[in-house]
PDB file of C-alpha atoms in Angstrom:
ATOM      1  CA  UNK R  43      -9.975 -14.264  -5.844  1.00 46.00           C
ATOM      2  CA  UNK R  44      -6.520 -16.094  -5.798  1.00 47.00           C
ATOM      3  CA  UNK R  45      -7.143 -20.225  -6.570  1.00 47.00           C
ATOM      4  CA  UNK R  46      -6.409 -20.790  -2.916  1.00 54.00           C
ATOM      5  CA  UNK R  47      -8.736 -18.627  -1.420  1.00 70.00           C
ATOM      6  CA  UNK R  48      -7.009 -16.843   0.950  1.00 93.00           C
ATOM      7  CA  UNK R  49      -7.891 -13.205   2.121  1.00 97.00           C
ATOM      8  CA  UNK R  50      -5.230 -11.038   3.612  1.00 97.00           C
ATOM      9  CA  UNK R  51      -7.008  -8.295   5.142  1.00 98.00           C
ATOM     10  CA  UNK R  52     -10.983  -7.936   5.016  1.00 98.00           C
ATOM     11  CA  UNK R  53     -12.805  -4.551   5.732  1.00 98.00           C
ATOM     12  CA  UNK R  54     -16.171  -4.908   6.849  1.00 98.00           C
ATOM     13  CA  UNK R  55     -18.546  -2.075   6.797  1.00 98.00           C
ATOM     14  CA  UNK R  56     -16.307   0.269   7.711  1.00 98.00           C
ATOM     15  CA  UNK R  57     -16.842   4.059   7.810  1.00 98.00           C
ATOM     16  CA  UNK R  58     -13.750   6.463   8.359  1.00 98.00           C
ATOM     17  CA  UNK R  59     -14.242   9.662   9.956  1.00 98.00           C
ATOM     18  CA  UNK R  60     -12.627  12.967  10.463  1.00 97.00           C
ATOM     19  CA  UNK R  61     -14.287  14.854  13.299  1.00 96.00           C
ATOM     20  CA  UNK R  62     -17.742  15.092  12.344  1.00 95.00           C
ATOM     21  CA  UNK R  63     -17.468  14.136   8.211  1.00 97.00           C
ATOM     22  CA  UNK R  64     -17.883  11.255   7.364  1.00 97.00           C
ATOM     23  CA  UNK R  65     -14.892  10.386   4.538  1.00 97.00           C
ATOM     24  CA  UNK R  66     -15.554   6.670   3.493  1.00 98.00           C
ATOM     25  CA  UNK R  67     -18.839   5.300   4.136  1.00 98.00           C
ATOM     26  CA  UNK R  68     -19.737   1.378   3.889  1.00 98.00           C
ATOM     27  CA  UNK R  69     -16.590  -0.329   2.840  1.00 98.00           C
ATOM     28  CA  UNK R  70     -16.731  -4.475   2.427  1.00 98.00           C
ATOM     29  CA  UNK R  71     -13.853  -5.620   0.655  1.00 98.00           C
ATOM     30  CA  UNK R  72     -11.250  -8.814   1.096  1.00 98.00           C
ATOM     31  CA  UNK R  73      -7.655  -8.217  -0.485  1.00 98.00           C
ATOM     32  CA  UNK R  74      -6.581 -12.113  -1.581  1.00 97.00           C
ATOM     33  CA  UNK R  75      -2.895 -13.248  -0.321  1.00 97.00           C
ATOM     34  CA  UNK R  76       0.115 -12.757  -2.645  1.00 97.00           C
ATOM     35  CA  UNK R  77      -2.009 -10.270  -5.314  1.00 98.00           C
ATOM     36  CA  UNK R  78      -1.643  -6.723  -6.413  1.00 98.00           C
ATOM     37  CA  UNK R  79      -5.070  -4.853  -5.605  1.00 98.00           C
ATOM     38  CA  UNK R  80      -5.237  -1.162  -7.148  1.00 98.00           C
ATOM     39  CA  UNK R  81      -7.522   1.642  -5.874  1.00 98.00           C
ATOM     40  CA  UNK R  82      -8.535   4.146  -8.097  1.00 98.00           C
ATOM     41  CA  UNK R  83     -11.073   6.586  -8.608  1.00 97.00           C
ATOM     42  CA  UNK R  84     -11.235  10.535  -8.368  1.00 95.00           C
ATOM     43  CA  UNK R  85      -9.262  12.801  -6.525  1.00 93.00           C
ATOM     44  CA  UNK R  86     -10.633  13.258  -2.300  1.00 93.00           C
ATOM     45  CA  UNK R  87     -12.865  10.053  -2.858  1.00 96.00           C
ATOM     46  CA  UNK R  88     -11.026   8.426  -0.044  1.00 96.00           C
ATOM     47  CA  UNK R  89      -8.811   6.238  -1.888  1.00 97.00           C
ATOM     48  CA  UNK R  90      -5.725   7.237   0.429  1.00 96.00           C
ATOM     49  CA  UNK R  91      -7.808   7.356   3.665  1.00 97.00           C
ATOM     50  CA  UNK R  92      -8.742   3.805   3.396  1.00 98.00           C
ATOM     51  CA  UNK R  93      -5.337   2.679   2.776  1.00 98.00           C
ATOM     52  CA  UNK R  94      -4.498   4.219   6.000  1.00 97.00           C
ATOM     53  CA  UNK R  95      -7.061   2.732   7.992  1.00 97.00           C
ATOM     54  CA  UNK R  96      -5.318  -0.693   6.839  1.00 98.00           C
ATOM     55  CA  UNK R  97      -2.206  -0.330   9.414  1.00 96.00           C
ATOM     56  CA  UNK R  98      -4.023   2.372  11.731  1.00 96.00           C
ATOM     57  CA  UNK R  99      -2.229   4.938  10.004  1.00 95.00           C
ATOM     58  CA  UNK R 100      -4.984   6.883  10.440  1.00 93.00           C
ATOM     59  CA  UNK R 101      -4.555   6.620  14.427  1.00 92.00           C
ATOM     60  CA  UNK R 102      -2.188   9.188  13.864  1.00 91.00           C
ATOM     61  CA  UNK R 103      -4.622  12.203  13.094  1.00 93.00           C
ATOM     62  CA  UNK R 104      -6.131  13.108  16.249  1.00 92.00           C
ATOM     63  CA  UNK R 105      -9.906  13.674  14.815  1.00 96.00           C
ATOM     64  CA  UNK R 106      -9.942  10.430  13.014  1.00 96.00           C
ATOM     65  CA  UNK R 107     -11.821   7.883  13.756  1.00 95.00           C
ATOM     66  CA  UNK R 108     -12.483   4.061  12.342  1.00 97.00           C
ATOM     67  CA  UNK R 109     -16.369   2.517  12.899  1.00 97.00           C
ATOM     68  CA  UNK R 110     -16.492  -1.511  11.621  1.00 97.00           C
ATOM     69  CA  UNK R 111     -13.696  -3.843  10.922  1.00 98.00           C
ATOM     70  CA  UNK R 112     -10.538  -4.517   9.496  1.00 98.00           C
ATOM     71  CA  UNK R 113      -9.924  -8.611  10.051  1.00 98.00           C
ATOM     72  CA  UNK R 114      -6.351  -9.232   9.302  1.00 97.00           C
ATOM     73  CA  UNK R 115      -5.600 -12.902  10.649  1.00 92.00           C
ATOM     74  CA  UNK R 116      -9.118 -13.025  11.304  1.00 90.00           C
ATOM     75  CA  UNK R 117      -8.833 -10.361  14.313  1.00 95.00           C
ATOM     76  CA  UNK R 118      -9.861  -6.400  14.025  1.00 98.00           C
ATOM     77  CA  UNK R 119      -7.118  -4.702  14.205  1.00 98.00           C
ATOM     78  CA  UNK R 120      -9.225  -1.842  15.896  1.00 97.00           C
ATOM     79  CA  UNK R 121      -9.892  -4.294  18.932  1.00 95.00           C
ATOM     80  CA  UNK R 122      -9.292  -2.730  22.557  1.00 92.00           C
ATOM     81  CA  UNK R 123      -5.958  -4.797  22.937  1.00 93.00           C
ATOM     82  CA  UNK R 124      -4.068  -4.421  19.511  1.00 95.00           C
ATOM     83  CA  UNK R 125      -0.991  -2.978  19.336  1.00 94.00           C
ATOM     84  CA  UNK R 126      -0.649  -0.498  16.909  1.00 94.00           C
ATOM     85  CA  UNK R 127       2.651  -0.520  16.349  1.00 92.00           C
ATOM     86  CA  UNK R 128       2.784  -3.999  16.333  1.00 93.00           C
ATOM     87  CA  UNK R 129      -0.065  -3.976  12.933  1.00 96.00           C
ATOM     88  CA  UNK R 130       2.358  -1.835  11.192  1.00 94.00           C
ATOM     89  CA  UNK R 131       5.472  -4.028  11.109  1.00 93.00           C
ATOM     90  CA  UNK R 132       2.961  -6.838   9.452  1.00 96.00           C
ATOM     91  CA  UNK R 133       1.301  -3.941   7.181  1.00 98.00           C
ATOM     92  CA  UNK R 134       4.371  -1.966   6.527  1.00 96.00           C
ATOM     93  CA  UNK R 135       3.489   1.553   4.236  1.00 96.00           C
ATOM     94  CA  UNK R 136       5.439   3.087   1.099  1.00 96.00           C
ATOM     95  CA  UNK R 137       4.532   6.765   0.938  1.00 94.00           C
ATOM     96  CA  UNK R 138       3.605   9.361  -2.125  1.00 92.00           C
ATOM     97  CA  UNK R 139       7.158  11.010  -2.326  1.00 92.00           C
ATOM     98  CA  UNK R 140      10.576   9.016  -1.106  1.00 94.00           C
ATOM     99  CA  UNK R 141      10.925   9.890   2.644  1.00 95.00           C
ATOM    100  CA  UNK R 142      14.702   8.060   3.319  1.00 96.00           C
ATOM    101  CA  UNK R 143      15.509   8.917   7.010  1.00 96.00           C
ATOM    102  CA  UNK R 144      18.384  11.347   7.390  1.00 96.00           C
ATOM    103  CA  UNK R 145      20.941   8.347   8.008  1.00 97.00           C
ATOM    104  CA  UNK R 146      23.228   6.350   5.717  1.00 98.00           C
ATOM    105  CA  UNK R 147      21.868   4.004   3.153  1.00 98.00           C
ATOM    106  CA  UNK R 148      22.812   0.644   5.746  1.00 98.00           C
ATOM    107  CA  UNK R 149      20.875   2.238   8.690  1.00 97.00           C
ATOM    108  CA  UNK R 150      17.890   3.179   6.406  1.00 97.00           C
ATOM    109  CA  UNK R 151      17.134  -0.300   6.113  1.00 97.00           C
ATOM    110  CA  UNK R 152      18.524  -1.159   9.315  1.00 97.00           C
ATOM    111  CA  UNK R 153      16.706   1.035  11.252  1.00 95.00           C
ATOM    112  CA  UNK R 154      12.749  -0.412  11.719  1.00 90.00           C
ATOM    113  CA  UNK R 155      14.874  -4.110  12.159  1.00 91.00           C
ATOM    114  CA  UNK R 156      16.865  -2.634  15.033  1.00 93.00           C
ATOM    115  CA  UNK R 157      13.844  -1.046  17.140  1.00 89.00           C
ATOM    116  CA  UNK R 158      11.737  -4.026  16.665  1.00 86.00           C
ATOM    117  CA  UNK R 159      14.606  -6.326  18.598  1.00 88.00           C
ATOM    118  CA  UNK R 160      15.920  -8.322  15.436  1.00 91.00           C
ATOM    119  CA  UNK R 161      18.611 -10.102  16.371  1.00 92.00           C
ATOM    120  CA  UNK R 162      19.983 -11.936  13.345  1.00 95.00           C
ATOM    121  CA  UNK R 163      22.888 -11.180  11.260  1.00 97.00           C
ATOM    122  CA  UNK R 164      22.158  -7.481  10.450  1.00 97.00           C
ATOM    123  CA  UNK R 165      24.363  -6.952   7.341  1.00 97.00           C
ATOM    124  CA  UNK R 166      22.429 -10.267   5.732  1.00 97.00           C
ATOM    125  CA  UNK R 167      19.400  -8.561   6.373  1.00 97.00           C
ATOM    126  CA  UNK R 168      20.338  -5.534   4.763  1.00 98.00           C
ATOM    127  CA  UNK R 169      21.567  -7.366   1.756  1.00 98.00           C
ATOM    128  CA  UNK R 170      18.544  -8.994   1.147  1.00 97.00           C
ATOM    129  CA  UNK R 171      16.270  -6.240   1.474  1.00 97.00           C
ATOM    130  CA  UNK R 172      18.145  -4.181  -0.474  1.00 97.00           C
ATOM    131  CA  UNK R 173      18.197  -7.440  -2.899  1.00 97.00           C
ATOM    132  CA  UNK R 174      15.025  -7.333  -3.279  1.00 96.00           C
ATOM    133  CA  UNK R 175      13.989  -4.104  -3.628  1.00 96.00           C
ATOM    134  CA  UNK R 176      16.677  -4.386  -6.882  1.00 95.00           C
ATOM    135  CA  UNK R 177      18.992  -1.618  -5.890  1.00 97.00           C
ATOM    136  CA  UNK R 178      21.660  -3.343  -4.201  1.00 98.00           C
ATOM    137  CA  UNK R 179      23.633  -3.553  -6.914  1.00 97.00           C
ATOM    138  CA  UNK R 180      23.501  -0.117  -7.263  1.00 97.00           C
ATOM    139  CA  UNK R 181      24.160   0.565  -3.505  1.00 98.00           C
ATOM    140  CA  UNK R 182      26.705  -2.049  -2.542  1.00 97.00           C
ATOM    141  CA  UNK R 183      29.786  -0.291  -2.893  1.00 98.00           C
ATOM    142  CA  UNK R 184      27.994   3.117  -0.948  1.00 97.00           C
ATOM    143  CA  UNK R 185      26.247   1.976   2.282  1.00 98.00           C
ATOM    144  CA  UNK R 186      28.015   4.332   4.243  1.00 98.00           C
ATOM    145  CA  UNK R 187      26.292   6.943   2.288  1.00 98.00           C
ATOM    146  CA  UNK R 188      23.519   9.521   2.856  1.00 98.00           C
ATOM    147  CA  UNK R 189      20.030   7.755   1.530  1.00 97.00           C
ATOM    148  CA  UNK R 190      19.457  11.260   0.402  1.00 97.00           C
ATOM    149  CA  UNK R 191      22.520  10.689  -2.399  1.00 97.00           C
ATOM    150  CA  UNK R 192      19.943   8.765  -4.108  1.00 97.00           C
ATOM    151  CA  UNK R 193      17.884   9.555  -6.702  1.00 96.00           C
ATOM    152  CA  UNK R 194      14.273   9.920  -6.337  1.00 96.00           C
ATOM    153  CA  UNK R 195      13.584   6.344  -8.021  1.00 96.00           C
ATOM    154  CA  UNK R 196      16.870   4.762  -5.955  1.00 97.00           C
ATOM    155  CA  UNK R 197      14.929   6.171  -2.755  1.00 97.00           C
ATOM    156  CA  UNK R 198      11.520   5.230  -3.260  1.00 96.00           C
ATOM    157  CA  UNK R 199      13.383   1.484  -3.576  1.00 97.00           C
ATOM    158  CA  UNK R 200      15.188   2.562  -0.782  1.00 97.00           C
ATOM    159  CA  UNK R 201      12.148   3.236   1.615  1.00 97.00           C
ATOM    160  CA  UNK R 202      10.296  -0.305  -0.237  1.00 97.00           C
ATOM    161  CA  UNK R 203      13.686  -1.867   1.163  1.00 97.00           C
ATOM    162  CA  UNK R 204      12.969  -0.601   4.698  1.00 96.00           C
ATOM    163  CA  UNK R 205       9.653  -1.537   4.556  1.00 96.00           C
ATOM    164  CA  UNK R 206      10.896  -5.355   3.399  1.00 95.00           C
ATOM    165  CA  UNK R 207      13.245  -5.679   6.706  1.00 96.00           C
ATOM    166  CA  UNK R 208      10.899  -5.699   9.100  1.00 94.00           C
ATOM    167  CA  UNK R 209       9.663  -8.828   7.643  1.00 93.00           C
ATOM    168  CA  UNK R 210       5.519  -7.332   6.850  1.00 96.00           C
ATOM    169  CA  UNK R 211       3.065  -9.700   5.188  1.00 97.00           C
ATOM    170  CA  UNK R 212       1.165  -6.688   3.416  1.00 98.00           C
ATOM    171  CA  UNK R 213       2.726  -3.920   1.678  1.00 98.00           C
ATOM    172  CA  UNK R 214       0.561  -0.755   1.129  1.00 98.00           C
ATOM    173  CA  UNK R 215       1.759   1.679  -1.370  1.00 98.00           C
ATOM    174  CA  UNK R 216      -0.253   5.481  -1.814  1.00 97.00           C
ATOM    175  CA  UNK R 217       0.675   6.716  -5.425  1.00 96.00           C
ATOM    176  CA  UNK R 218       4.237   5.292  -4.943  1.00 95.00           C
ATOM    177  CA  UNK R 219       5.560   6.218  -8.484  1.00 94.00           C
ATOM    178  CA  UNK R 220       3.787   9.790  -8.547  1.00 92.00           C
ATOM    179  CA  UNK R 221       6.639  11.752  -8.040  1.00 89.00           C
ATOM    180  CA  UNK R 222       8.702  10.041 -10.167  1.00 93.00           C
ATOM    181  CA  UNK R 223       9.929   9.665 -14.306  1.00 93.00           C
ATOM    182  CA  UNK R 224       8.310   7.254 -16.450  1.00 93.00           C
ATOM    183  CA  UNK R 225      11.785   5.578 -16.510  1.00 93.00           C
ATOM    184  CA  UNK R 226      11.997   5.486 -12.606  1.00 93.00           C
ATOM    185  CA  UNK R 227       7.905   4.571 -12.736  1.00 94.00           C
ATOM    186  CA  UNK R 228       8.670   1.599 -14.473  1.00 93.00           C
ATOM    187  CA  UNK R 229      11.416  -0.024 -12.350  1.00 93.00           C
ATOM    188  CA  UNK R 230       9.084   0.140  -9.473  1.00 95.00           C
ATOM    189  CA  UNK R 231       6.151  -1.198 -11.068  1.00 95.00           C
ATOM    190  CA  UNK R 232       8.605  -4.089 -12.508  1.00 95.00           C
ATOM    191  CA  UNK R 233       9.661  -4.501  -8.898  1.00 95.00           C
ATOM    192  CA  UNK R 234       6.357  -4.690  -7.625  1.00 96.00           C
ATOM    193  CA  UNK R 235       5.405  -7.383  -9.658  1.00 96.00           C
ATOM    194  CA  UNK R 236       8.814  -9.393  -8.328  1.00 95.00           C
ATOM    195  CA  UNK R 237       7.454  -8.533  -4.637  1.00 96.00           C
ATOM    196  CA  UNK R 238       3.718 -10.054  -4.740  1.00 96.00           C
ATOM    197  CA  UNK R 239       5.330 -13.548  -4.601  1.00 95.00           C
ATOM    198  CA  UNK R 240       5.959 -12.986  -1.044  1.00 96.00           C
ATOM    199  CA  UNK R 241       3.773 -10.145  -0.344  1.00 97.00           C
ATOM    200  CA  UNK R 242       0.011  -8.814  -0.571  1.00 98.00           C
ATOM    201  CA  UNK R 243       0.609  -5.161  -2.151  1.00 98.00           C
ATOM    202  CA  UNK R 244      -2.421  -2.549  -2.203  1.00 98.00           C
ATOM    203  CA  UNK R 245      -1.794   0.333  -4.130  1.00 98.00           C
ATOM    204  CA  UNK R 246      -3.509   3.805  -4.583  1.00 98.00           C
ATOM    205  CA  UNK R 247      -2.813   5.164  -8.019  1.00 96.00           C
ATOM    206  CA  UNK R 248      -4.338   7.973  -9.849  1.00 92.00           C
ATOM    207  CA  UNK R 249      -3.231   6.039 -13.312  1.00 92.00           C
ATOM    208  CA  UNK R 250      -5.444   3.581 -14.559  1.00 92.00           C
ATOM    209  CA  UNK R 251      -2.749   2.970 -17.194  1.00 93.00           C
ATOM    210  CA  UNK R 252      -0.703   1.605 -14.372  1.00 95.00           C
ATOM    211  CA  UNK R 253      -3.597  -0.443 -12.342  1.00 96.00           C
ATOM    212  CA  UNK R 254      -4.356  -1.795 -15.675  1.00 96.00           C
ATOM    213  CA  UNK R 255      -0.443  -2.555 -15.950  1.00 94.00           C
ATOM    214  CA  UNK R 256       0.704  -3.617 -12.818  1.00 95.00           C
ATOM    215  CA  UNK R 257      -2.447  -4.953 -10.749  1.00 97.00           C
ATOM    216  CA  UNK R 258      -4.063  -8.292 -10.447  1.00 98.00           C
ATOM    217  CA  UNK R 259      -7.319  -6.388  -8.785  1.00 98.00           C
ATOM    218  CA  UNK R 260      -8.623  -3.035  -8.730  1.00 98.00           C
ATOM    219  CA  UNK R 261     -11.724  -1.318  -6.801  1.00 98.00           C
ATOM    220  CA  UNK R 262     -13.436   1.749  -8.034  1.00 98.00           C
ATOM    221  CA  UNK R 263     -13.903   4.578  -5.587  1.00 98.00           C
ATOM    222  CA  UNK R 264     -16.128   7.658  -5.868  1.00 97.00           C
ATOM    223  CA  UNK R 265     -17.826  10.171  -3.671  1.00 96.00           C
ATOM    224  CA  UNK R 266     -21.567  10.543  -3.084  1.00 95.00           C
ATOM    225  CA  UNK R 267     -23.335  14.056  -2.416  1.00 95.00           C
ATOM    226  CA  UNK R 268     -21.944  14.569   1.030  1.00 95.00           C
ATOM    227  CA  UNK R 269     -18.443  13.640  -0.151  1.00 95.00           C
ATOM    228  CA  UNK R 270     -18.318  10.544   1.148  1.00 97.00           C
ATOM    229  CA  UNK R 271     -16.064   7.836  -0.456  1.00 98.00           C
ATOM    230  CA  UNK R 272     -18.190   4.781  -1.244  1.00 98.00           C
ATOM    231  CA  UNK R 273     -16.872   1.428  -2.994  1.00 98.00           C
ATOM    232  CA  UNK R 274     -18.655   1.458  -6.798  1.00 98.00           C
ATOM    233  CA  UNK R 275     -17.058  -1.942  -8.180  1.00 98.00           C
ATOM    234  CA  UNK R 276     -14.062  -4.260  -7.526  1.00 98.00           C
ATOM    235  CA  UNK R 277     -13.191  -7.107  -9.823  1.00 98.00           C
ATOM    236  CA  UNK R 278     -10.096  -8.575 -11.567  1.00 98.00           C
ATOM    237  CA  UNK R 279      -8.326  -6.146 -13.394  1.00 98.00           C
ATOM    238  CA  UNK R 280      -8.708  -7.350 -17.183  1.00 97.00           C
ATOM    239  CA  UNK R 281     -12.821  -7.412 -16.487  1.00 98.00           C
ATOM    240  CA  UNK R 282     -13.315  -4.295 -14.313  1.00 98.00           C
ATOM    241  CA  UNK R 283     -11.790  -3.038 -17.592  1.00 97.00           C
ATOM    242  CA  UNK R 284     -12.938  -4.643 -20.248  1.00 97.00           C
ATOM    243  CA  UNK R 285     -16.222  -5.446 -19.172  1.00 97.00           C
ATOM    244  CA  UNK R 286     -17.221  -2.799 -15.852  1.00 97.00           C
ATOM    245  CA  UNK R 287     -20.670  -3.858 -14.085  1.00 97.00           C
ATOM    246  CA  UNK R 288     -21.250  -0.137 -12.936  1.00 97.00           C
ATOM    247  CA  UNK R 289     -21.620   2.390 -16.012  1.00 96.00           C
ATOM    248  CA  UNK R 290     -20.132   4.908 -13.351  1.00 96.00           C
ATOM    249  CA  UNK R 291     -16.963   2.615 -13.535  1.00 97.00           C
ATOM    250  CA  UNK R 292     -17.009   2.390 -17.017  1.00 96.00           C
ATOM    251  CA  UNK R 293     -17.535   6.238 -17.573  1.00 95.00           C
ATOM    252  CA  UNK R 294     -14.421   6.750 -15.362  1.00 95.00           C
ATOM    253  CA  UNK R 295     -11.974   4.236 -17.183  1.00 94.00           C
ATOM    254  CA  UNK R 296     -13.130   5.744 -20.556  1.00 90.00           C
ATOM    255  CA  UNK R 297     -12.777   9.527 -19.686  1.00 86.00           C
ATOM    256  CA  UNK R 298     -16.402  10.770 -19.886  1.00 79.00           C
ATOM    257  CA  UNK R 299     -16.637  10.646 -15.758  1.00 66.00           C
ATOM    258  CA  UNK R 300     -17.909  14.143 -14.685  1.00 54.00           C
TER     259      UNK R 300
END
């Protein structure tokens, strides 16, 4: 872990279910403050569906369900009397494909500020977001304009500024780049790397060239018999691989998985 010590978010033995299936099964894993932790492993292992259950996204789909804990300050965020609206402003999300709102570019970023009550100097806060999600300079002069005028790299910055002005301490990313060009890919893996000094980022990706790139971490997901996702191995990036514990992790990161 980070030299400090210090653990974000922690799951502990948590199972996700939908209905009656069981979709991740055991999960024990601490995310350390200010670090870039990839998931990866094969498609419908689960990678995603964990994620979600990190801001209660997954509150959102009536059959799901979360058994064990998520400790994020040291609470569970699945207690009785946790708001979860209020877990998502601290664990803000940035989605598979760009999803600006239908608004200009100002009240895209505006917008999660306003309905949480901020009451500081809006434009400042817009500036800075958009500051650090690097496209301000390309935006300055067009506020006023659609977020929609965009391109699909200029949006998924967009929607990472949005997350930013709500002031979260985690940032969760699933397969953030996946729907964009290598060029646009880049920027935002250049800009992630700018964001983890002031924020924990977990990111799904189905390229291990880019969790080799752009993590600090990375866990290894697969599915057992039933289809359940399962944690195989988490380490630091450069030894989960260069050196994987579990031959199922290194048959994965070397193409013979399967």
């Amino acid at each position: 872990m980070n030299k400090n010590g210090e653990i974000a978010i922690e799951a502990r033995e948590m199972d996700v279910y939908y209905a009656h299936f069981r979709a991740v099964k055991g999960i024990n894993i601490k995310f350390p403050t200010r670090k870039i932790t990839a998931l990866i492993g094969p498609s419908g292992c689960g990678k995603s569906t964990v994620l979600r259950s990190f801001n209660r996204m997954n509150d959102l789909v009536l059959v799901a369900r979360v058994q064990g804990e998520v400790l994020y300050r040291g609470n569970n965020i699945y207690g009785k009397d946790v708001d979860p609206v209020e877990i998502r402003r601290r664990i803000g999300m940035v989605f598979q494909k760009p999803n600006p709102f239908a608004k200009s570019i100002y009240e895209n970023v505006a917008w999660g500020a306003r309905i949480n009550g901020y009451k500081g100097n809006m434009d400042e806060l817009v500036e800075s977001s958009l500051r650090q999600a690097a496209l301000w300079d390309e935006v300055k002069d067009k506020l006023s304009q659609s977020g929609y005028s965009l391109s699909g790299g200029q949006q998924q910055r967009l929607c990472i500024a949005r997350t930013i002005a709500v002031k979260p301490e985690i940032i969760l990313m699933d397969e953030p780049t996946s729907a964009l060009d290598p060029v646009a890919t880049l920027r935002i893996e250049e800009l992630i790397q700018e964001l983890k000094q002031n924020y924990t980022i977990i990111i799904v990706t189905h390229n291990m060239q880019q969790a080799a790139r752009a993590s600090d971490y990375t866990a290894f997901f697969n599915m057992d018999e039933d289809r359940a996702g399962y944690l195989v191995e988490y380490n630091a990036t450069n030894m989960l691989f260069t050196n994987p514990q579990n031959e199922m992790t290194e048959q994965y990161i070397t193409g013979r998985f399967g």
